[in-house]
């Protein structure tokens, strides 16, 4: 007993080291499994496409220029004079007012007429969208124009199926309650009815002739800018649309339309004339002094 | 001694608990300080503003709708008929061609004339940008229009200082080599010369009258779309600009312009007439069949 007693401090020390070691190991395992779990159980209602891009875009910034044109590429190009038409101050003012009035009539419209629209007009609005600036002049956009009734219907099925899940399972309690009142909300009739669906894909990277990948700087911002110009072009010819971002449908729609892996769905625009009974919510826009600060 | 010996198991147990507790605490502290360190040593050339948004936007998706208007909000609003002007097929085709031709003349121009531009025209182009659609109709944009020479110069100083560091220290070897040829590249004369600088801020969240924060769904895409419409409006009146994203300058510029914490700089556009000797690189745009797929 005396021997045991005299060994107590040693025994305690050894025991503590052993316990400490086991404890540390179990903690490490716990941390790792926690991490793994949090990786795996990534919330199902988070759009994977957008997540992909998020990662890529933070990598992008590492080598970015502040100007959108790749200066290196640009230096190798001939530079040509640029002398566009100039308007007098009066003309400018008139033009700016007229364009504002036109654009201010634009509304997001979900009631679209099945009436056919000349395809040449659609070609021209897509051409116009293609005049947007882009990071390093990569032009990282693909516009898939769908008029085939079967494909439109498949798109509708994919979106409504996901949307029903979004509404029923992926949204918060507040949404679930709203759902009861808004039964038809995941039903997107316009996807069948509109003569055209324009699916806008951003190319998250490019593929060089050598097969190597090429960074597409700011591809999401660039494609969004081109969508702004597309909206202006549609409004200019009297067509309507609604800017939608089909949640969680990107991979299925990409696969349906056989787009390559570097393309991610950014937006879907149903396009046509407004239905004769089209209605829009009575929304107001902010005044100039709420959106502009003059210094 | 016998008493002490008989108490050994109890003593050992208590000691182990105490040591285990201390160990756990120190581990937790270590983990936290590791996290803090990794937060601090975020690569200096990664734009912090963009990172902020990245985090927020992945959170956004959790409760998102596929349509950009918040349906709940919308349901509470009166719905009004929407019957915009319609054009004949011939008119549409003509209008679409004319608008395409106009937009196709747009180029990114870095040589801007100091010639003054009527402020009313700038007001109208900003009004026009404000007609863009936005997630849940949040209109998450602030356009800061700077014409004050001192403020413009301070902006130039901030951007050139960061740019010099970007070019000299933050960019890869490929860039550093290019630097030797392109000495003047971080010098942005147009920031002093252009009659207006438009700094476009995205509001990453809103603040309700109650003081609570409000999610601004898809704020970056929305503001980029409004920039697309802004570029169209500028082109329409014969003004030029270049879309720039000043790397790492967001916080300093926000502070200079006294913008609130929920606003992050997305783009800076110098605006004016093109200089008489303006040159642009001889870039070509992709053909329609390279950007459009018809299904």
Short mmCIF file of N, CA and C in Angstrom, two decimals, chain A residues 5 12 15-16 19 24 27 45 54 61-62 64-68 71-72 75 77-80 82 87 92-93 95-97 99-100 105-106 110 119-120 123-124 128 130-133 137-139 142-148 163 167 171 178 182 185 188 190 218 220-221 224-225 228-229 236-237 244-245 247 273 278-280 282-286 291-293 295, chain B residues 5 12 15-16 19 24 27 45 54 61-62 64-68 71-72 75 77-80 82 87 92-93 95-97 99-100 105-106 110 119-120 123-124 128 131-133 137-139 142-148 163 167 171 178 182 185 188 190 218 220-221 224-225 228-229 236-237 244-245 247 267 273 278-280 282-286 291-295:
data_model
loop_
_atom_site.label_atom_id
_atom_site.label_comp_id
_atom_site.label_asym_id
_atom_site.label_seq_id
_atom_site.Cartn_x
_atom_site.Cartn_y
_atom_site.Cartn_z
N UNK A 5 1.03 4.02 -2.61
CA UNK A 5 0.86 5.41 -2.22
C UNK A 5 1.99 6.29 -2.72
N UNK A 12 -0.81 9.29 -11.18
CA UNK A 12 -1.72 10.38 -11.55
C UNK A 12 -1.21 11.07 -12.82
N UNK A 15 -1.66 8.82 -15.84
CA UNK A 15 -3.07 8.74 -16.16
C UNK A 15 -3.55 10.02 -16.84
N UNK A 16 -3.09 11.14 -16.32
CA UNK A 16 -3.51 12.43 -16.89
C UNK A 16 -3.04 12.57 -18.32
N UNK A 19 -5.17 10.27 -20.44
CA UNK A 19 -6.52 10.81 -20.61
C UNK A 19 -6.49 12.05 -21.52
N UNK A 24 -7.75 14.68 -26.53
CA UNK A 24 -7.36 15.49 -27.68
C UNK A 24 -7.75 14.80 -28.97
N UNK A 27 -11.39 14.85 -29.54
CA UNK A 27 -11.80 16.20 -29.93
C UNK A 27 -11.53 16.44 -31.41
N UNK A 45 -31.54 23.86 -50.05
CA UNK A 45 -32.19 24.93 -50.81
C UNK A 45 -31.19 25.98 -51.27
N UNK A 54 -19.37 31.39 -56.59
CA UNK A 54 -18.85 32.13 -55.47
C UNK A 54 -17.39 31.78 -55.24
N UNK A 61 -10.23 37.13 -58.05
CA UNK A 61 -9.73 38.43 -57.64
C UNK A 61 -8.22 38.46 -57.44
N UNK A 62 -7.65 37.29 -57.25
CA UNK A 62 -6.23 37.26 -56.95
C UNK A 62 -5.37 37.91 -58.03
N UNK A 64 -6.60 40.05 -60.46
CA UNK A 64 -7.44 40.95 -61.23
C UNK A 64 -6.84 42.33 -61.47
N UNK A 65 -7.31 42.87 -62.54
CA UNK A 65 -6.98 44.22 -62.92
C UNK A 65 -8.18 45.06 -62.51
N UNK A 66 -8.02 46.36 -62.42
CA UNK A 66 -9.20 47.13 -62.08
C UNK A 66 -10.01 47.44 -63.33
N UNK A 67 -9.38 47.45 -64.44
CA UNK A 67 -10.12 47.65 -65.68
C UNK A 67 -10.56 46.29 -66.20
N UNK A 68 -11.64 46.30 -66.95
CA UNK A 68 -12.19 45.02 -67.36
C UNK A 68 -11.51 44.43 -68.57
N UNK A 71 -5.23 44.07 -69.97
CA UNK A 71 -4.30 45.03 -70.58
C UNK A 71 -3.27 44.35 -71.47
N UNK A 72 -2.84 43.18 -71.06
CA UNK A 72 -1.84 42.46 -71.84
C UNK A 72 -2.38 42.16 -73.23
N UNK A 75 -2.75 45.27 -75.24
CA UNK A 75 -1.52 45.86 -75.76
C UNK A 75 -1.09 45.25 -77.09
N UNK A 77 -3.07 44.41 -79.36
CA UNK A 77 -4.03 44.77 -80.40
C UNK A 77 -3.72 46.16 -80.94
N UNK A 78 -4.03 46.33 -82.21
CA UNK A 78 -3.93 47.67 -82.77
C UNK A 78 -4.95 48.57 -82.08
N UNK A 79 -4.60 49.83 -81.93
CA UNK A 79 -5.54 50.80 -81.37
C UNK A 79 -6.03 51.69 -82.50
N UNK A 80 -7.32 51.87 -82.54
CA UNK A 80 -7.92 52.65 -83.62
C UNK A 80 -8.63 53.88 -83.05
N UNK A 82 -11.43 56.53 -82.08
CA UNK A 82 -12.84 56.35 -81.74
C UNK A 82 -13.52 57.71 -81.74
N UNK A 87 -23.99 64.64 -79.85
CA UNK A 87 -25.24 65.39 -79.92
C UNK A 87 -25.06 66.72 -79.20
N UNK A 92 -29.10 65.94 -76.47
CA UNK A 92 -28.79 64.97 -75.41
C UNK A 92 -29.91 64.92 -74.38
N UNK A 93 -30.35 66.11 -73.99
CA UNK A 93 -31.38 66.19 -72.96
C UNK A 93 -32.66 65.53 -73.45
N UNK A 95 -32.97 63.27 -75.87
CA UNK A 95 -32.75 61.82 -76.00
C UNK A 95 -32.78 61.14 -74.63
N UNK A 96 -32.16 61.77 -73.63
CA UNK A 96 -32.10 61.14 -72.30
C UNK A 96 -33.50 61.06 -71.69
N UNK A 97 -34.32 62.09 -71.93
CA UNK A 97 -35.69 62.07 -71.41
C UNK A 97 -36.53 61.00 -72.09
N UNK A 99 -35.52 58.28 -73.65
CA UNK A 99 -35.09 56.92 -73.30
C UNK A 99 -35.55 56.57 -71.89
N UNK A 100 -35.47 57.54 -70.99
CA UNK A 100 -35.94 57.30 -69.63
C UNK A 100 -37.43 56.96 -69.64
N UNK A 105 -41.43 52.64 -68.53
CA UNK A 105 -42.67 51.89 -68.78
C UNK A 105 -42.45 50.38 -68.60
N UNK A 106 -41.18 49.97 -68.50
CA UNK A 106 -40.90 48.53 -68.33
C UNK A 106 -41.41 48.03 -66.99
N UNK A 110 -45.78 38.71 -65.83
CA UNK A 110 -45.92 37.25 -65.78
C UNK A 110 -47.05 36.74 -66.67
N UNK A 119 -38.84 35.94 -85.17
CA UNK A 119 -37.55 35.47 -84.65
C UNK A 119 -36.42 36.47 -84.91
N UNK A 120 -36.51 37.22 -86.00
CA UNK A 120 -35.47 38.22 -86.33
C UNK A 120 -35.35 39.26 -85.21
N UNK A 123 -33.37 37.67 -82.51
CA UNK A 123 -31.96 37.69 -82.92
C UNK A 123 -31.33 39.05 -82.62
N UNK A 124 -32.06 40.10 -82.98
CA UNK A 124 -31.49 41.44 -82.77
C UNK A 124 -31.34 41.82 -81.30
N UNK A 128 -27.88 42.63 -79.45
CA UNK A 128 -27.71 43.85 -78.65
C UNK A 128 -27.12 43.50 -77.28
N UNK A 130 -25.20 41.18 -76.66
CA UNK A 130 -23.80 40.84 -76.90
C UNK A 130 -22.87 42.04 -77.06
N UNK A 131 -23.43 43.26 -77.02
CA UNK A 131 -22.55 44.44 -77.09
C UNK A 131 -22.06 44.88 -75.71
N UNK A 132 -22.48 44.17 -74.67
CA UNK A 132 -22.09 44.54 -73.30
C UNK A 132 -20.58 44.42 -73.12
N UNK A 133 -20.01 45.23 -72.22
CA UNK A 133 -18.60 45.04 -71.87
C UNK A 133 -18.47 43.78 -71.01
N UNK A 137 -12.76 41.25 -71.97
CA UNK A 137 -13.44 41.02 -73.25
C UNK A 137 -13.63 39.52 -73.52
N UNK A 138 -14.06 38.79 -72.48
CA UNK A 138 -14.25 37.36 -72.63
C UNK A 138 -15.64 37.01 -73.20
N UNK A 139 -16.55 37.97 -73.16
CA UNK A 139 -17.93 37.76 -73.64
C UNK A 139 -18.47 36.42 -73.11
N UNK A 142 -23.93 32.84 -72.90
CA UNK A 142 -24.62 32.01 -73.89
C UNK A 142 -26.11 32.22 -73.68
N UNK A 143 -26.80 32.62 -74.73
CA UNK A 143 -28.23 32.82 -74.66
C UNK A 143 -28.91 31.67 -75.38
N UNK A 144 -29.63 30.84 -74.63
CA UNK A 144 -30.34 29.72 -75.25
C UNK A 144 -31.79 30.14 -75.44
N UNK A 145 -32.19 30.25 -76.69
CA UNK A 145 -33.53 30.72 -77.03
C UNK A 145 -34.40 29.50 -77.36
N UNK A 146 -35.38 29.23 -76.52
CA UNK A 146 -36.21 28.04 -76.68
C UNK A 146 -37.60 28.43 -77.18
N UNK A 147 -37.97 27.89 -78.36
CA UNK A 147 -39.35 28.10 -78.83
C UNK A 147 -40.07 26.76 -79.02
N UNK A 148 -39.32 25.66 -79.00
CA UNK A 148 -39.90 24.32 -79.15
C UNK A 148 -40.84 24.02 -77.97
N UNK A 163 -39.74 23.89 -57.71
CA UNK A 163 -40.41 24.98 -57.01
C UNK A 163 -41.37 24.44 -55.96
N UNK A 167 -41.12 25.45 -52.18
CA UNK A 167 -42.21 26.01 -51.41
C UNK A 167 -42.60 25.13 -50.23
N UNK A 171 -38.39 26.16 -47.72
CA UNK A 171 -38.55 27.52 -47.24
C UNK A 171 -38.92 27.55 -45.77
N UNK A 178 -47.48 31.27 -45.86
CA UNK A 178 -47.90 32.01 -47.05
C UNK A 178 -48.38 31.06 -48.14
N UNK A 182 -51.21 31.07 -51.14
CA UNK A 182 -50.68 31.27 -52.50
C UNK A 182 -50.47 29.94 -53.21
N UNK A 185 -48.50 29.31 -56.54
CA UNK A 185 -47.27 30.06 -56.75
C UNK A 185 -46.14 29.33 -57.45
N UNK A 188 -46.01 27.86 -63.05
CA UNK A 188 -45.45 28.90 -63.93
C UNK A 188 -46.00 28.70 -65.34
N UNK A 190 -46.57 30.69 -67.66
CA UNK A 190 -45.89 31.43 -68.74
C UNK A 190 -44.77 30.62 -69.40
N UNK A 218 -14.96 38.25 -63.45
CA UNK A 218 -16.25 38.91 -63.23
C UNK A 218 -17.34 38.40 -64.16
N UNK A 220 -20.11 36.81 -63.67
CA UNK A 220 -21.50 37.01 -63.27
C UNK A 220 -21.93 38.47 -63.45
N UNK A 221 -21.04 39.38 -63.07
CA UNK A 221 -21.36 40.81 -63.24
C UNK A 221 -21.49 41.12 -64.73
N UNK A 224 -24.71 39.78 -66.10
CA UNK A 224 -25.83 40.56 -65.57
C UNK A 224 -25.95 41.90 -66.30
N UNK A 225 -24.81 42.53 -66.59
CA UNK A 225 -24.83 43.78 -67.35
C UNK A 225 -25.45 43.52 -68.72
N UNK A 228 -29.04 43.44 -68.53
CA UNK A 228 -29.61 44.79 -68.43
C UNK A 228 -29.82 45.37 -69.82
N UNK A 229 -28.84 45.19 -70.68
CA UNK A 229 -28.94 45.70 -72.05
C UNK A 229 -30.01 44.91 -72.82
N UNK A 236 -37.54 48.19 -75.76
CA UNK A 236 -37.51 49.06 -76.93
C UNK A 236 -38.40 48.56 -78.07
N UNK A 237 -38.63 47.24 -78.15
CA UNK A 237 -39.47 46.71 -79.23
C UNK A 237 -40.87 46.34 -78.73
N UNK A 244 -36.25 35.90 -63.94
CA UNK A 244 -36.36 34.87 -62.91
C UNK A 244 -35.03 34.13 -62.76
N UNK A 245 -34.83 33.62 -61.56
CA UNK A 245 -33.62 32.85 -61.25
C UNK A 245 -34.07 31.52 -60.67
N UNK A 247 -34.46 28.54 -58.82
CA UNK A 247 -33.68 28.01 -57.71
C UNK A 247 -33.50 26.50 -57.82
N UNK A 273 -45.30 39.19 -76.21
CA UNK A 273 -46.16 40.35 -76.00
C UNK A 273 -46.87 40.15 -74.68
N UNK A 278 -53.06 41.31 -68.97
CA UNK A 278 -51.89 41.32 -68.09
C UNK A 278 -52.08 42.33 -66.96
N UNK A 279 -51.70 41.92 -65.78
CA UNK A 279 -51.73 42.84 -64.63
C UNK A 279 -50.35 42.86 -63.99
N UNK A 280 -50.04 43.99 -63.37
CA UNK A 280 -48.78 44.09 -62.62
C UNK A 280 -49.09 44.70 -61.26
N UNK A 282 -49.02 47.19 -58.24
CA UNK A 282 -48.95 48.66 -58.30
C UNK A 282 -47.74 49.18 -57.52
N UNK A 283 -46.56 48.77 -57.96
CA UNK A 283 -45.31 49.18 -57.29
C UNK A 283 -44.88 50.56 -57.77
N UNK A 284 -44.23 51.30 -56.90
CA UNK A 284 -43.64 52.58 -57.28
C UNK A 284 -42.12 52.44 -57.28
N UNK A 285 -41.47 53.28 -58.07
CA UNK A 285 -40.00 53.29 -58.03
C UNK A 285 -39.53 54.42 -57.12
N UNK A 286 -38.32 54.23 -56.58
CA UNK A 286 -37.73 55.29 -55.75
C UNK A 286 -37.52 56.55 -56.58
N UNK A 291 -31.90 57.53 -54.90
CA UNK A 291 -30.92 56.60 -55.46
C UNK A 291 -29.64 57.29 -55.91
N UNK A 292 -29.67 58.65 -55.98
CA UNK A 292 -28.48 59.38 -56.46
C UNK A 292 -27.97 60.32 -55.37
N UNK A 293 -26.65 60.35 -55.22
CA UNK A 293 -25.99 61.28 -54.31
C UNK A 293 -25.05 62.10 -55.16
N UNK A 295 -21.91 64.76 -55.48
CA UNK A 295 -20.76 65.27 -54.71
C UNK A 295 -20.01 66.28 -55.57
N UNK B 5 -4.31 7.28 0.70
CA UNK B 5 -4.32 6.23 -0.31
C UNK B 5 -5.72 5.84 -0.71
N UNK B 12 -7.69 11.20 -8.15
CA UNK B 12 -7.35 11.05 -9.58
C UNK B 12 -8.52 11.49 -10.45
N UNK B 15 -8.85 15.28 -10.38
CA UNK B 15 -7.74 15.88 -11.10
C UNK B 15 -7.95 15.76 -12.62
N UNK B 16 -8.41 14.56 -13.02
CA UNK B 16 -8.62 14.33 -14.46
C UNK B 16 -9.69 15.26 -15.00
N UNK B 19 -8.14 18.72 -15.25
CA UNK B 19 -7.19 18.81 -16.36
C UNK B 19 -7.92 18.77 -17.71
N UNK B 24 -9.64 21.31 -22.60
CA UNK B 24 -10.71 21.62 -23.56
C UNK B 24 -10.76 23.12 -23.81
N UNK B 27 -7.92 24.27 -25.88
CA UNK B 27 -8.12 23.86 -27.28
C UNK B 27 -9.07 24.79 -27.99
N UNK B 45 -4.74 40.71 -51.77
CA UNK B 45 -5.19 41.15 -53.09
C UNK B 45 -6.63 40.71 -53.39
N UNK B 54 -20.06 37.74 -51.00
CA UNK B 54 -20.09 36.31 -51.24
C UNK B 54 -20.77 35.59 -50.09
N UNK B 61 -29.65 32.70 -50.43
CA UNK B 61 -30.35 31.67 -51.18
C UNK B 61 -31.26 30.82 -50.32
N UNK B 62 -31.00 30.83 -49.04
CA UNK B 62 -31.76 29.95 -48.16
C UNK B 62 -33.26 30.17 -48.26
N UNK B 64 -34.89 31.93 -50.79
CA UNK B 64 -35.19 32.65 -52.01
C UNK B 64 -36.35 32.08 -52.79
N UNK B 65 -36.92 32.97 -53.53
CA UNK B 65 -37.98 32.64 -54.45
C UNK B 65 -37.31 32.60 -55.83
N UNK B 66 -37.98 31.99 -56.80
CA UNK B 66 -37.34 32.01 -58.11
C UNK B 66 -37.65 33.30 -58.85
N UNK B 67 -38.75 33.91 -58.51
CA UNK B 67 -39.07 35.20 -59.11
C UNK B 67 -38.44 36.30 -58.26
N UNK B 68 -38.17 37.40 -58.90
CA UNK B 68 -37.46 38.43 -58.16
C UNK B 68 -38.32 39.30 -57.29
N UNK B 71 -43.17 37.58 -53.42
CA UNK B 71 -44.59 37.34 -53.69
C UNK B 71 -45.46 37.79 -52.54
N UNK B 72 -44.97 37.61 -51.31
CA UNK B 72 -45.76 38.01 -50.16
C UNK B 72 -46.07 39.50 -50.23
N UNK B 75 -48.44 40.31 -53.01
CA UNK B 75 -49.85 39.96 -52.81
C UNK B 75 -50.61 41.05 -52.08
N UNK B 77 -50.23 44.14 -52.52
CA UNK B 77 -50.35 45.32 -53.36
C UNK B 77 -51.51 45.15 -54.33
N UNK B 78 -52.13 46.26 -54.67
CA UNK B 78 -53.16 46.22 -55.70
C UNK B 78 -52.50 45.83 -57.02
N UNK B 79 -53.21 45.11 -57.86
CA UNK B 79 -52.71 44.79 -59.19
C UNK B 79 -53.46 45.62 -60.21
N UNK B 80 -52.70 46.21 -61.10
CA UNK B 80 -53.31 47.10 -62.09
C UNK B 80 -53.06 46.56 -63.49
N UNK B 82 -51.87 46.17 -67.26
CA UNK B 82 -50.64 46.62 -67.93
C UNK B 82 -50.84 46.49 -69.43
N UNK B 87 -45.97 47.46 -81.13
CA UNK B 87 -45.53 47.86 -82.45
C UNK B 87 -45.85 46.75 -83.45
N UNK B 92 -41.20 46.67 -85.11
CA UNK B 92 -40.35 45.99 -84.12
C UNK B 92 -38.98 45.69 -84.72
N UNK B 93 -39.02 45.17 -85.95
CA UNK B 93 -37.78 44.80 -86.60
C UNK B 93 -36.88 46.02 -86.81
N UNK B 95 -37.02 48.88 -85.14
CA UNK B 95 -36.57 49.39 -83.84
C UNK B 95 -35.45 48.52 -83.27
N UNK B 96 -35.57 47.20 -83.44
CA UNK B 96 -34.55 46.30 -82.89
C UNK B 96 -33.21 46.48 -83.62
N UNK B 97 -33.29 46.73 -84.94
CA UNK B 97 -32.05 46.95 -85.71
C UNK B 97 -31.39 48.26 -85.33
N UNK B 99 -31.70 49.99 -82.54
CA UNK B 99 -31.16 49.96 -81.18
C UNK B 99 -29.87 49.13 -81.14
N UNK B 100 -29.87 48.03 -81.87
CA UNK B 100 -28.64 47.23 -81.94
C UNK B 100 -27.49 48.05 -82.53
N UNK B 105 -22.16 50.49 -81.30
CA UNK B 105 -21.12 51.52 -81.40
C UNK B 105 -20.46 51.79 -80.04
N UNK B 106 -21.05 51.25 -78.97
CA UNK B 106 -20.48 51.49 -77.64
C UNK B 106 -19.13 50.80 -77.51
N UNK B 110 -11.17 55.06 -72.45
CA UNK B 110 -10.38 55.57 -71.33
C UNK B 110 -9.90 57.00 -71.58
N UNK B 119 -25.71 68.53 -66.36
CA UNK B 119 -26.05 67.68 -65.22
C UNK B 119 -27.42 67.01 -65.40
N UNK B 120 -28.34 67.69 -66.06
CA UNK B 120 -29.69 67.14 -66.27
C UNK B 120 -29.61 65.82 -67.05
N UNK B 123 -28.62 63.24 -64.58
CA UNK B 123 -29.81 62.90 -63.78
C UNK B 123 -30.70 61.90 -64.53
N UNK B 124 -30.92 62.18 -65.80
CA UNK B 124 -31.80 61.28 -66.57
C UNK B 124 -31.22 59.88 -66.76
N UNK B 128 -32.86 56.48 -65.41
CA UNK B 128 -33.07 55.33 -66.30
C UNK B 128 -32.51 54.06 -65.66
N UNK B 131 -34.72 52.21 -63.32
CA UNK B 131 -35.89 51.45 -63.79
C UNK B 131 -35.62 49.95 -63.85
N UNK B 132 -34.42 49.53 -63.50
CA UNK B 132 -34.06 48.11 -63.56
C UNK B 132 -34.91 47.30 -62.58
N UNK B 133 -35.14 46.01 -62.91
CA UNK B 133 -35.80 45.14 -61.92
C UNK B 133 -34.80 44.81 -60.81
N UNK B 137 -38.00 43.78 -55.45
CA UNK B 137 -38.17 45.22 -55.67
C UNK B 137 -37.50 46.04 -54.57
N UNK B 138 -36.29 45.65 -54.21
CA UNK B 138 -35.56 46.36 -53.15
C UNK B 138 -34.81 47.57 -53.68
N UNK B 139 -34.62 47.64 -55.01
CA UNK B 139 -33.88 48.76 -55.63
C UNK B 139 -32.58 49.04 -54.85
N UNK B 142 -27.14 52.64 -55.08
CA UNK B 142 -26.86 54.05 -54.82
C UNK B 142 -25.83 54.50 -55.85
N UNK B 143 -26.16 55.54 -56.58
CA UNK B 143 -25.26 56.08 -57.59
C UNK B 143 -24.67 57.38 -57.04
N UNK B 144 -23.38 57.38 -56.77
CA UNK B 144 -22.75 58.60 -56.27
C UNK B 144 -22.08 59.28 -57.46
N UNK B 145 -22.58 60.47 -57.79
CA UNK B 145 -22.09 61.21 -58.95
C UNK B 145 -21.14 62.29 -58.46
N UNK B 146 -19.88 62.16 -58.81
CA UNK B 146 -18.87 63.09 -58.31
C UNK B 146 -18.40 64.01 -59.44
N UNK B 147 -18.57 65.33 -59.23
CA UNK B 147 -18.03 66.30 -60.19
C UNK B 147 -17.03 67.24 -59.51
N UNK B 148 -17.01 67.25 -58.19
CA UNK B 148 -16.09 68.10 -57.43
C UNK B 148 -14.64 67.69 -57.72
N UNK B 163 -3.59 50.67 -56.78
CA UNK B 163 -3.26 50.04 -58.04
C UNK B 163 -1.76 49.80 -58.16
N UNK B 167 -0.23 46.28 -58.77
CA UNK B 167 0.68 45.96 -59.88
C UNK B 167 2.03 45.47 -59.38
N UNK B 171 0.17 41.13 -57.75
CA UNK B 171 -0.12 40.36 -58.95
C UNK B 171 0.95 39.30 -59.19
N UNK B 178 4.85 42.06 -67.25
CA UNK B 178 4.09 42.98 -68.10
C UNK B 178 4.24 44.41 -67.62
N UNK B 182 4.43 48.21 -69.29
CA UNK B 182 3.20 49.02 -69.17
C UNK B 182 3.28 49.97 -67.98
N UNK B 185 0.37 51.98 -66.28
CA UNK B 185 -0.92 51.32 -66.16
C UNK B 185 -1.71 51.61 -64.89
N UNK B 188 -4.34 56.60 -63.69
CA UNK B 188 -5.71 56.70 -64.22
C UNK B 188 -6.05 58.17 -64.39
N UNK B 190 -7.96 59.64 -66.38
CA UNK B 190 -9.38 59.96 -66.59
C UNK B 190 -10.13 60.26 -65.31
N UNK B 218 -30.20 38.89 -54.21
CA UNK B 218 -29.53 39.09 -55.49
C UNK B 218 -29.10 40.54 -55.71
N UNK B 220 -26.20 41.97 -56.00
CA UNK B 220 -25.13 42.22 -56.97
C UNK B 220 -25.63 42.08 -58.42
N UNK B 221 -26.43 41.04 -58.65
CA UNK B 221 -26.99 40.84 -60.00
C UNK B 221 -27.92 42.02 -60.34
N UNK B 224 -25.93 45.09 -61.12
CA UNK B 224 -25.24 44.91 -62.41
C UNK B 224 -26.21 45.11 -63.57
N UNK B 225 -27.42 44.59 -63.43
CA UNK B 225 -28.44 44.79 -64.47
C UNK B 225 -28.71 46.30 -64.62
N UNK B 228 -26.14 47.84 -66.65
CA UNK B 228 -26.34 47.57 -68.07
C UNK B 228 -27.27 48.59 -68.68
N UNK B 229 -28.35 48.90 -67.97
CA UNK B 229 -29.31 49.89 -68.46
C UNK B 229 -28.67 51.29 -68.45
N UNK B 236 -26.84 56.08 -75.50
CA UNK B 236 -27.96 56.73 -76.20
C UNK B 236 -27.78 58.25 -76.33
N UNK B 237 -27.07 58.87 -75.38
CA UNK B 237 -26.87 60.33 -75.44
C UNK B 237 -25.48 60.70 -75.95
N UNK B 244 -15.15 50.03 -64.60
CA UNK B 244 -13.99 49.60 -63.82
C UNK B 244 -14.44 49.11 -62.45
N UNK B 245 -13.66 48.19 -61.90
CA UNK B 245 -13.93 47.65 -60.57
C UNK B 245 -12.66 47.84 -59.74
N UNK B 247 -9.94 47.53 -57.51
CA UNK B 247 -9.57 46.43 -56.62
C UNK B 247 -9.06 46.96 -55.27
N UNK B 267 -18.89 49.23 -58.89
CA UNK B 267 -18.25 49.72 -60.12
C UNK B 267 -17.99 51.21 -60.03
N UNK B 273 -17.70 63.15 -72.67
CA UNK B 273 -17.57 62.97 -74.11
C UNK B 273 -16.22 62.27 -74.36
N UNK B 278 -9.33 60.13 -78.81
CA UNK B 278 -9.62 58.85 -78.14
C UNK B 278 -9.32 57.67 -79.07
N UNK B 279 -8.67 56.67 -78.50
CA UNK B 279 -8.42 55.44 -79.25
C UNK B 279 -8.99 54.26 -78.47
N UNK B 280 -9.37 53.25 -79.19
CA UNK B 280 -9.83 52.01 -78.55
C UNK B 280 -9.12 50.83 -79.20
N UNK B 282 -8.60 47.48 -81.17
CA UNK B 282 -9.36 47.00 -82.33
C UNK B 282 -9.96 45.62 -82.04
N UNK B 283 -10.83 45.58 -81.04
CA UNK B 283 -11.46 44.32 -80.65
C UNK B 283 -12.68 44.04 -81.53
N UNK B 284 -12.94 42.77 -81.74
CA UNK B 284 -14.16 42.37 -82.44
C UNK B 284 -15.10 41.70 -81.43
N UNK B 285 -16.38 41.76 -81.75
CA UNK B 285 -17.35 41.04 -80.91
C UNK B 285 -17.67 39.69 -81.55
N UNK B 286 -18.07 38.75 -80.70
CA UNK B 286 -18.48 37.44 -81.20
C UNK B 286 -19.69 37.59 -82.12
N UNK B 291 -22.92 33.25 -79.65
CA UNK B 291 -23.48 33.57 -78.32
C UNK B 291 -24.93 33.09 -78.16
N UNK B 292 -25.56 32.70 -79.28
CA UNK B 292 -26.96 32.28 -79.21
C UNK B 292 -27.13 30.84 -79.67
N UNK B 293 -27.94 30.09 -78.91
CA UNK B 293 -28.28 28.72 -79.29
C UNK B 293 -29.81 28.69 -79.41
N UNK B 294 -30.30 28.18 -80.53
CA UNK B 294 -31.75 28.16 -80.74
C UNK B 294 -32.28 26.73 -80.60
N UNK B 295 -33.32 26.58 -79.79
CA UNK B 295 -33.88 25.24 -79.53
C UNK B 295 -35.36 25.24 -79.93
#
